[in-house]
mmCIF file with all atom_site columns, C-alpha atoms in Angstrom:
data_model
loop_
_atom_site.group_PDB
_atom_site.id
_atom_site.type_symbol
_atom_site.label_atom_id
_atom_site.label_alt_id
_atom_site.label_comp_id
_atom_site.label_asym_id
_atom_site.label_entity_id
_atom_site.label_seq_id
_atom_site.pdbx_PDB_ins_code
_atom_site.Cartn_x
_atom_site.Cartn_y
_atom_site.Cartn_z
_atom_site.occupancy
_atom_site.B_iso_or_equiv
_atom_site.pdbx_formal_charge
_atom_site.auth_seq_id
_atom_site.auth_comp_id
_atom_site.auth_asym_id
_atom_site.auth_atom_id
_atom_site.pdbx_PDB_model_num
ATOM 1   C CA . PRO A 1 1   ? -0.731 4.574  -21.237 1.00 0.00 ? 255 PRO A CA 1
ATOM 2   C CA . ASP A 1 2   ? 1.840  3.297  -23.709 1.00 0.00 ? 256 ASP A CA 1
ATOM 3   C CA . ALA A 1 3   ? 4.873  1.429  -22.390 1.00 0.00 ? 257 ALA A CA 1
ATOM 4   C CA . PRO A 1 4   ? 7.470  4.262  -22.322 1.00 0.00 ? 258 PRO A CA 1
ATOM 5   C CA . MET A 1 5   ? 5.057  6.626  -20.567 1.00 0.00 ? 259 MET A CA 1
ATOM 6   C CA . ARG A 1 6   ? 4.339  4.022  -17.888 1.00 0.00 ? 260 ARG A CA 1
ATOM 7   C CA . VAL A 1 7   ? 8.036  3.989  -16.969 1.00 0.00 ? 261 VAL A CA 1
ATOM 8   C CA . VAL A 1 8   ? 8.138  7.808  -16.962 1.00 0.00 ? 262 VAL A CA 1
ATOM 9   C CA . ALA A 1 9   ? 5.032  7.866  -14.742 1.00 0.00 ? 263 ALA A CA 1
ATOM 10  C CA . ALA A 1 10  ? 6.538  5.365  -12.297 1.00 0.00 ? 264 ALA A CA 1
ATOM 11  C CA . CYS A 1 11  ? 9.785  7.377  -12.066 1.00 0.00 ? 265 CYS A CA 1
ATOM 12  C CA . THR A 1 12  ? 7.835  10.579 -11.493 1.00 0.00 ? 266 THR A CA 1
ATOM 13  C CA . ILE A 1 13  ? 5.752  8.993  -8.723  1.00 0.00 ? 267 ILE A CA 1
ATOM 14  C CA . LEU A 1 14  ? 8.841  7.463  -7.117  1.00 0.00 ? 268 LEU A CA 1
ATOM 15  C CA . SER A 1 15  ? 10.714 10.784 -7.251  1.00 0.00 ? 269 SER A CA 1
ATOM 16  C CA . ALA A 1 16  ? 7.814  12.626 -5.628  1.00 0.00 ? 270 ALA A CA 1
ATOM 17  C CA . ASP A 1 17  ? 7.525  9.984  -2.906  1.00 0.00 ? 271 ASP A CA 1
ATOM 18  C CA . LEU A 1 18  ? 11.268 10.113 -2.171  1.00 0.00 ? 272 LEU A CA 1
ATOM 19  C CA . GLU A 1 19  ? 10.983 13.883 -1.828  1.00 0.00 ? 273 GLU A CA 1
ATOM 20  C CA . ALA A 1 20  ? 7.933  13.416 0.427   1.00 0.00 ? 274 ALA A CA 1
ATOM 21  C CA . ALA A 1 21  ? 9.979  11.145 2.718   1.00 0.00 ? 275 ALA A CA 1
ATOM 22  C CA . GLN A 1 22  ? 12.743 13.740 2.745   1.00 0.00 ? 276 GLN A CA 1
ATOM 23  C CA . SER A 1 23  ? 10.284 16.553 3.585   1.00 0.00 ? 277 SER A CA 1
ATOM 24  C CA . LEU A 1 24  ? 8.592  14.516 6.304   1.00 0.00 ? 278 LEU A CA 1
ATOM 25  C CA . THR A 1 25  ? 12.011 13.810 7.821   1.00 0.00 ? 279 THR A CA 1
ATOM 26  C CA . LEU A 1 26  ? 12.906 17.509 7.746   1.00 0.00 ? 280 LEU A CA 1
ATOM 27  C CA . ALA A 1 27  ? 9.615  18.257 9.521   1.00 0.00 ? 281 ALA A CA 1
ATOM 28  C CA . GLY A 1 28  ? 10.041 15.456 12.089  1.00 0.00 ? 282 GLY A CA 1
ATOM 29  C CA . PRO A 1 29  ? 13.721 14.548 12.403  1.00 0.00 ? 283 PRO A CA 1
ATOM 30  C CA . SER A 1 30  ? 13.305 12.811 15.761  1.00 0.00 ? 284 SER A CA 1
ATOM 31  C CA . ASP A 1 31  ? 11.545 9.932  13.955  1.00 0.00 ? 285 ASP A CA 1
ATOM 32  C CA . PRO A 1 32  ? 12.637 10.052 10.304  1.00 0.00 ? 286 PRO A CA 1
ATOM 33  C CA . THR A 1 33  ? 10.500 8.764  7.447   1.00 0.00 ? 287 THR A CA 1
ATOM 34  C CA . VAL A 1 34  ? 12.191 5.953  5.514   1.00 0.00 ? 288 VAL A CA 1
ATOM 35  C CA . VAL A 1 35  ? 11.434 4.397  2.137   1.00 0.00 ? 289 VAL A CA 1
ATOM 36  C CA . ARG A 1 36  ? 11.255 0.589  2.273   1.00 0.00 ? 290 ARG A CA 1
ATOM 37  C CA . PHE A 1 37  ? 11.633 -1.290 -1.019  1.00 0.00 ? 291 PHE A CA 1
ATOM 38  C CA . GLU A 1 38  ? 9.902  -4.630 -1.574  1.00 0.00 ? 292 GLU A CA 1
ATOM 39  C CA . ASP A 1 39  ? 12.379 -7.490 -2.056  1.00 0.00 ? 293 ASP A CA 1
ATOM 40  C CA . ASP A 1 40  ? 10.647 -8.605 -5.269  1.00 0.00 ? 294 ASP A CA 1
ATOM 41  C CA . GLY A 1 41  ? 10.925 -5.144 -6.903  1.00 0.00 ? 295 GLY A CA 1
ATOM 42  C CA . SER A 1 42  ? 7.142  -4.683 -7.068  1.00 0.00 ? 296 SER A CA 1
ATOM 43  C CA . GLY A 1 43  ? 7.025  -1.439 -5.112  1.00 0.00 ? 297 GLY A CA 1
ATOM 44  C CA . TYR A 1 44  ? 7.834  0.386  -1.891  1.00 0.00 ? 298 TYR A CA 1
ATOM 45  C CA . PHE A 1 45  ? 6.283  2.144  1.071   1.00 0.00 ? 299 PHE A CA 1
ATOM 46  C CA . LEU A 1 46  ? 7.027  5.009  3.430   1.00 0.00 ? 300 LEU A CA 1
ATOM 47  C CA . ALA A 1 47  ? 7.387  4.197  7.137   1.00 0.00 ? 301 ALA A CA 1
ATOM 48  C CA . LEU A 1 48  ? 8.728  5.767  10.296  1.00 0.00 ? 302 LEU A CA 1
ATOM 49  C CA . ALA A 1 49  ? 12.193 4.663  11.393  1.00 0.00 ? 303 ALA A CA 1
ATOM 50  C CA . SER A 1 50  ? 10.679 3.664  14.741  1.00 0.00 ? 304 SER A CA 1
ATOM 51  C CA . ASP A 1 51  ? 8.274  1.249  12.980  1.00 0.00 ? 305 ASP A CA 1
ATOM 52  C CA . PRO A 1 52  ? 9.888  0.418  9.610   1.00 0.00 ? 306 PRO A CA 1
ATOM 53  C CA . ASP A 1 53  ? 7.597  -2.516 8.819   1.00 0.00 ? 307 ASP A CA 1
ATOM 54  C CA . THR A 1 54  ? 4.373  -0.468 8.907   1.00 0.00 ? 308 THR A CA 1
ATOM 55  C CA . PRO A 1 55  ? 3.510  2.035  6.173   1.00 0.00 ? 309 PRO A CA 1
ATOM 56  C CA . ILE A 1 56  ? 2.587  5.507  7.366   1.00 0.00 ? 310 ILE A CA 1
ATOM 57  C CA . THR A 1 57  ? -0.815 6.922  6.443   1.00 0.00 ? 311 THR A CA 1
ATOM 58  C CA . LYS A 1 58  ? -0.926 9.298  3.482   1.00 0.00 ? 312 LYS A CA 1
ATOM 59  C CA . PRO A 1 59  ? -1.323 12.851 4.734   1.00 0.00 ? 313 PRO A CA 1
ATOM 60  C CA . TYR A 1 60  ? -4.297 13.486 2.434   1.00 0.00 ? 314 TYR A CA 1
ATOM 61  C CA . SER A 1 61  ? -6.220 10.241 2.976   1.00 0.00 ? 315 SER A CA 1
ATOM 62  C CA . SER A 1 62  ? -6.597 7.368  5.393   1.00 0.00 ? 316 SER A CA 1
ATOM 63  C CA . GLU A 1 63  ? -4.740 4.907  3.145   1.00 0.00 ? 317 GLU A CA 1
ATOM 64  C CA . PRO A 1 64  ? -1.244 3.526  3.721   1.00 0.00 ? 318 PRO A CA 1
ATOM 65  C CA . PHE A 1 65  ? 1.583  5.284  1.860   1.00 0.00 ? 319 PHE A CA 1
ATOM 66  C CA . ARG A 1 66  ? 2.367  2.207  -0.237  1.00 0.00 ? 320 ARG A CA 1
ATOM 67  C CA . VAL A 1 67  ? 2.991  1.838  -3.970  1.00 0.00 ? 321 VAL A CA 1
ATOM 68  C CA . VAL A 1 68  ? 2.624  -1.601 -5.544  1.00 0.00 ? 322 VAL A CA 1
ATOM 69  C CA . PHE A 1 69  ? 2.870  -1.644 -9.327  1.00 0.00 ? 323 PHE A CA 1
ATOM 70  C CA . GLY A 1 70  ? -0.301 -3.174 -10.751 1.00 0.00 ? 324 GLY A CA 1
ATOM 71  C CA . GLU A 1 71  ? -2.498 -2.551 -7.688  1.00 0.00 ? 325 GLU A CA 1
ATOM 72  C CA . GLY A 1 72  ? -4.960 0.177  -6.693  1.00 0.00 ? 326 GLY A CA 1
ATOM 73  C CA . ASP A 1 73  ? -4.069 3.662  -7.915  1.00 0.00 ? 327 ASP A CA 1
ATOM 74  C CA . HIS A 1 74  ? -1.012 2.152  -9.617  1.00 0.00 ? 328 HIS A CA 1
ATOM 75  C CA . GLY A 1 75  ? -2.875 -0.528 -11.588 1.00 0.00 ? 329 GLY A CA 1
ATOM 76  C CA . SER A 1 76  ? -1.705 0.871  -14.931 1.00 0.00 ? 330 SER A CA 1
ATOM 77  C CA . LEU A 1 77  ? 1.916  0.279  -13.868 1.00 0.00 ? 331 LEU A CA 1
ATOM 78  C CA . GLU A 1 78  ? 1.519  -3.504 -13.784 1.00 0.00 ? 332 GLU A CA 1
ATOM 79  C CA . GLY A 1 79  ? 4.621  -5.375 -14.905 1.00 0.00 ? 333 GLY A CA 1
ATOM 80  C CA . LEU A 1 80  ? 7.105  -2.668 -13.929 1.00 0.00 ? 334 LEU A CA 1
ATOM 81  C CA . THR A 1 81  ? 9.875  -3.488 -11.480 1.00 0.00 ? 335 THR A CA 1
ATOM 82  C CA . LEU A 1 82  ? 12.364 -1.616 -9.309  1.00 0.00 ? 336 LEU A CA 1
ATOM 83  C CA . GLU A 1 83  ? 16.018 -2.491 -8.865  1.00 0.00 ? 337 GLU A CA 1
ATOM 84  C CA . VAL A 1 84  ? 17.839 -0.536 -6.163  1.00 0.00 ? 338 VAL A CA 1
ATOM 85  C CA . VAL A 1 85  ? 21.595 -0.063 -6.626  1.00 0.00 ? 339 VAL A CA 1
ATOM 86  C CA . GLN A 1 86  ? 24.073 0.923  -3.902  1.00 0.00 ? 340 GLN A CA 1
ATOM 87  C CA . LEU A 1 87  ? 21.553 0.954  -1.059  1.00 0.00 ? 341 LEU A CA 1
ATOM 88  C CA . SER A 1 88  ? 22.796 -0.350 2.281   1.00 0.00 ? 342 SER A CA 1
ATOM 89  C CA . GLY A 1 89  ? 19.888 -2.631 3.241   1.00 0.00 ? 343 GLY A CA 1
ATOM 90  C CA . THR A 1 90  ? 16.260 -2.208 2.173   1.00 0.00 ? 344 THR A CA 1
ATOM 91  C CA . GLU A 1 91  ? 15.593 1.260  3.631   1.00 0.00 ? 345 GLU A CA 1
ATOM 92  C CA . LEU A 1 92  ? 16.445 4.616  2.120   1.00 0.00 ? 346 LEU A CA 1
ATOM 93  C CA . ALA A 1 93  ? 16.695 7.282  4.827   1.00 0.00 ? 347 ALA A CA 1
ATOM 94  C CA . PHE A 1 94  ? 17.448 11.000 4.972   1.00 0.00 ? 348 PHE A CA 1
ATOM 95  C CA . THR A 1 95  ? 19.148 13.000 7.718   1.00 0.00 ? 349 THR A CA 1
ATOM 96  C CA . ALA A 1 96  ? 17.645 16.009 9.493   1.00 0.00 ? 350 ALA A CA 1
ATOM 97  C CA . LEU A 1 97  ? 19.466 18.137 6.885   1.00 0.00 ? 351 LEU A CA 1
ATOM 98  C CA . GLY A 1 98  ? 17.914 16.309 3.924   1.00 0.00 ? 352 GLY A CA 1
ATOM 99  C CA . ARG A 1 99  ? 20.978 14.309 2.908   1.00 0.00 ? 353 ARG A CA 1
ATOM 100 C CA . LEU A 1 100 ? 21.070 10.542 2.592   1.00 0.00 ? 354 LEU A CA 1
ATOM 101 C CA . VAL A 1 101 ? 22.055 8.727  5.773   1.00 0.00 ? 355 VAL A CA 1
ATOM 102 C CA . GLN A 1 102 ? 24.487 6.566  3.798   1.00 0.00 ? 356 GLN A CA 1
ATOM 103 C CA . SER A 1 103 ? 27.545 8.099  2.135   1.00 0.00 ? 357 SER A CA 1
ATOM 104 C CA . ASP A 1 104 ? 26.977 6.604  -1.346  1.00 0.00 ? 358 ASP A CA 1
ATOM 105 C CA . ASP A 1 105 ? 24.466 7.820  -3.910  1.00 0.00 ? 359 ASP A CA 1
ATOM 106 C CA . VAL A 1 106 ? 21.436 5.585  -4.474  1.00 0.00 ? 360 VAL A CA 1
ATOM 107 C CA . TRP A 1 107 ? 20.151 4.607  -7.903  1.00 0.00 ? 361 TRP A CA 1
ATOM 108 C CA . ILE A 1 108 ? 16.798 2.989  -8.649  1.00 0.00 ? 362 ILE A CA 1
ATOM 109 C CA . ARG A 1 109 ? 16.195 1.363  -12.029 1.00 0.00 ? 363 ARG A CA 1
ATOM 110 C CA . VAL A 1 110 ? 12.540 1.314  -13.125 1.00 0.00 ? 364 VAL A CA 1
ATOM 111 C CA . SER A 1 111 ? 12.019 -1.310 -15.834 1.00 0.00 ? 365 SER A CA 1
ATOM 112 C CA . GLY A 1 112 ? 9.222  -2.422 -18.090 1.00 0.00 ? 366 GLY A CA 1
ATOM 113 C CA . ALA A 1 113 ? 9.234  -5.061 -20.820 1.00 0.00 ? 367 ALA A CA 1
ATOM 114 C CA . GLU A 1 114 ? 11.289 -2.903 -23.202 1.00 0.00 ? 368 GLU A CA 1
ATOM 115 C CA . ASP A 1 115 ? 11.831 0.432  -21.476 1.00 0.00 ? 369 ASP A CA 1
ATOM 116 C CA . GLU A 1 116 ? 13.753 1.593  -18.446 1.00 0.00 ? 370 GLU A CA 1
ATOM 117 C CA . LEU A 1 117 ? 14.796 4.789  -16.711 1.00 0.00 ? 371 LEU A CA 1
ATOM 118 C CA . GLY A 1 118 ? 16.458 5.534  -13.412 1.00 0.00 ? 372 GLY A CA 1
ATOM 119 C CA . VAL A 1 119 ? 16.027 7.690  -10.348 1.00 0.00 ? 373 VAL A CA 1
ATOM 120 C CA . HIS A 1 120 ? 19.204 9.058  -8.786  1.00 0.00 ? 374 HIS A CA 1
ATOM 121 C CA . VAL A 1 121 ? 19.426 10.276 -5.177  1.00 0.00 ? 375 VAL A CA 1
ATOM 122 C CA . ARG A 1 122 ? 22.611 12.181 -4.377  1.00 0.00 ? 376 ARG A CA 1
ATOM 123 C CA . ALA A 1 123 ? 24.020 11.294 -0.974  1.00 0.00 ? 377 ALA A CA 1
ATOM 124 C CA . ALA A 1 124 ? 25.570 14.680 -0.206  1.00 0.00 ? 378 ALA A CA 1
ATOM 125 C CA . THR A 1 125 ? 22.514 16.785 -1.036  1.00 0.00 ? 379 THR A CA 1
ATOM 126 C CA . GLY A 1 126 ? 19.518 14.435 -1.096  1.00 0.00 ? 380 GLY A CA 1
ATOM 127 C CA . SER A 1 127 ? 18.556 15.787 -4.516  1.00 0.00 ? 381 SER A CA 1
ATOM 128 C CA . VAL A 1 128 ? 16.386 13.452 -6.588  1.00 0.00 ? 382 VAL A CA 1
ATOM 129 C CA . SER A 1 129 ? 16.475 13.319 -10.388 1.00 0.00 ? 383 SER A CA 1
ATOM 130 C CA . ILE A 1 130 ? 15.269 11.080 -13.200 1.00 0.00 ? 384 ILE A CA 1
ATOM 131 C CA . VAL A 1 131 ? 18.126 9.826  -15.376 1.00 0.00 ? 385 VAL A CA 1
ATOM 132 C CA . GLN A 1 132 ? 18.721 7.571  -18.359 1.00 0.00 ? 386 GLN A CA 1
ATOM 133 C CA . ALA A 1 133 ? 19.116 3.946  -17.290 1.00 0.00 ? 387 ALA A CA 1
ATOM 134 C CA . SER A 1 134 ? 22.565 3.879  -18.901 1.00 0.00 ? 388 SER A CA 1
ATOM 135 C CA . ALA A 1 135 ? 23.747 6.286  -16.152 1.00 0.00 ? 389 ALA A CA 1
ATOM 136 C CA . ILE A 1 136 ? 23.049 3.715  -13.431 1.00 0.00 ? 390 ILE A CA 1
ATOM 137 C CA . PRO A 1 137 ? 26.228 2.009  -12.217 1.00 0.00 ? 391 PRO A CA 1
ATOM 138 C CA . SER A 1 138 ? 26.419 -1.745 -12.072 1.00 0.00 ? 392 SER A CA 1
ATOM 139 C CA . GLY A 1 139 ? 27.273 -1.507 -8.373  1.00 0.00 ? 393 GLY A CA 1
ATOM 140 C CA . GLY A 1 140 ? 30.262 -0.848 -6.174  1.00 0.00 ? 394 GLY A CA 1
ATOM 141 C CA . PRO A 1 141 ? 31.760 2.457  -5.094  1.00 0.00 ? 395 PRO A CA 1
ATOM 142 C CA . GLN A 1 142 ? 31.504 5.412  -7.449  1.00 0.00 ? 396 GLN A CA 1
ATOM 143 C CA . PRO A 1 143 ? 33.853 8.399  -7.794  1.00 0.00 ? 397 PRO A CA 1
ATOM 144 C CA . VAL A 1 144 ? 33.040 11.220 -5.394  1.00 0.00 ? 398 VAL A CA 1
ATOM 145 C CA . GLY A 1 145 ? 32.341 14.769 -6.572  1.00 0.00 ? 399 GLY A CA 1
ATOM 146 C CA . GLY A 1 146 ? 31.973 16.519 -9.924  1.00 0.00 ? 400 GLY A CA 1
ATOM 147 C CA . GLY A 1 147 ? 29.971 15.571 -12.945 1.00 0.00 ? 401 GLY A CA 1
ATOM 148 C CA . GLY A 1 148 ? 27.616 12.678 -12.577 1.00 0.00 ? 402 GLY A CA 1
ATOM 149 C CA . PRO A 1 149 ? 24.598 11.948 -14.691 1.00 0.00 ? 403 PRO A CA 1
ATOM 150 C CA . GLN A 1 150 ? 22.589 14.806 -16.068 1.00 0.00 ? 404 GLN A CA 1
ATOM 151 C CA . PRO A 1 151 ? 18.836 14.753 -15.449 1.00 0.00 ? 405 PRO A CA 1
ATOM 152 C CA . ILE A 1 152 ? 16.752 14.032 -18.511 1.00 0.00 ? 406 ILE A CA 1
ATOM 153 C CA . SER A 1 153 ? 14.089 16.373 -19.830 1.00 0.00 ? 407 SER A CA 1
ATOM 154 C CA . LEU A 1 154 ? 10.581 14.964 -19.814 1.00 0.00 ? 408 LEU A CA 1
#
């Protein structure tokens, strides 16, 4: 696919996988599913909080629930990178009620050579949306309540 659509595809996959981790946590809150981001920005995987270094198995196959841009099913996303903003550590986790464990929203910038978009996870609700990259803060605490970035239409 062309460059802008690769970024859209990566954001869509990431959003769905974040929501999968949230759903799996709602279904099994005694051992929540976390999203672990690779330090080099090349991808992420879903793991159980009790074993955060080992990807879980995809529910519909026997493969690990891991996304690496440029490899396997995600080969067409080669060259894209992730930058996580306002995440405490390398794991994104949801509570048994579907909210983020941490009190600050999380933002994930998905970048290609010339294009970028963002994924926004609201702390208070756990809602996931794709946003313009310009909506991503440069870091630090953000105002609480009201407004916020509006999801983009794809």
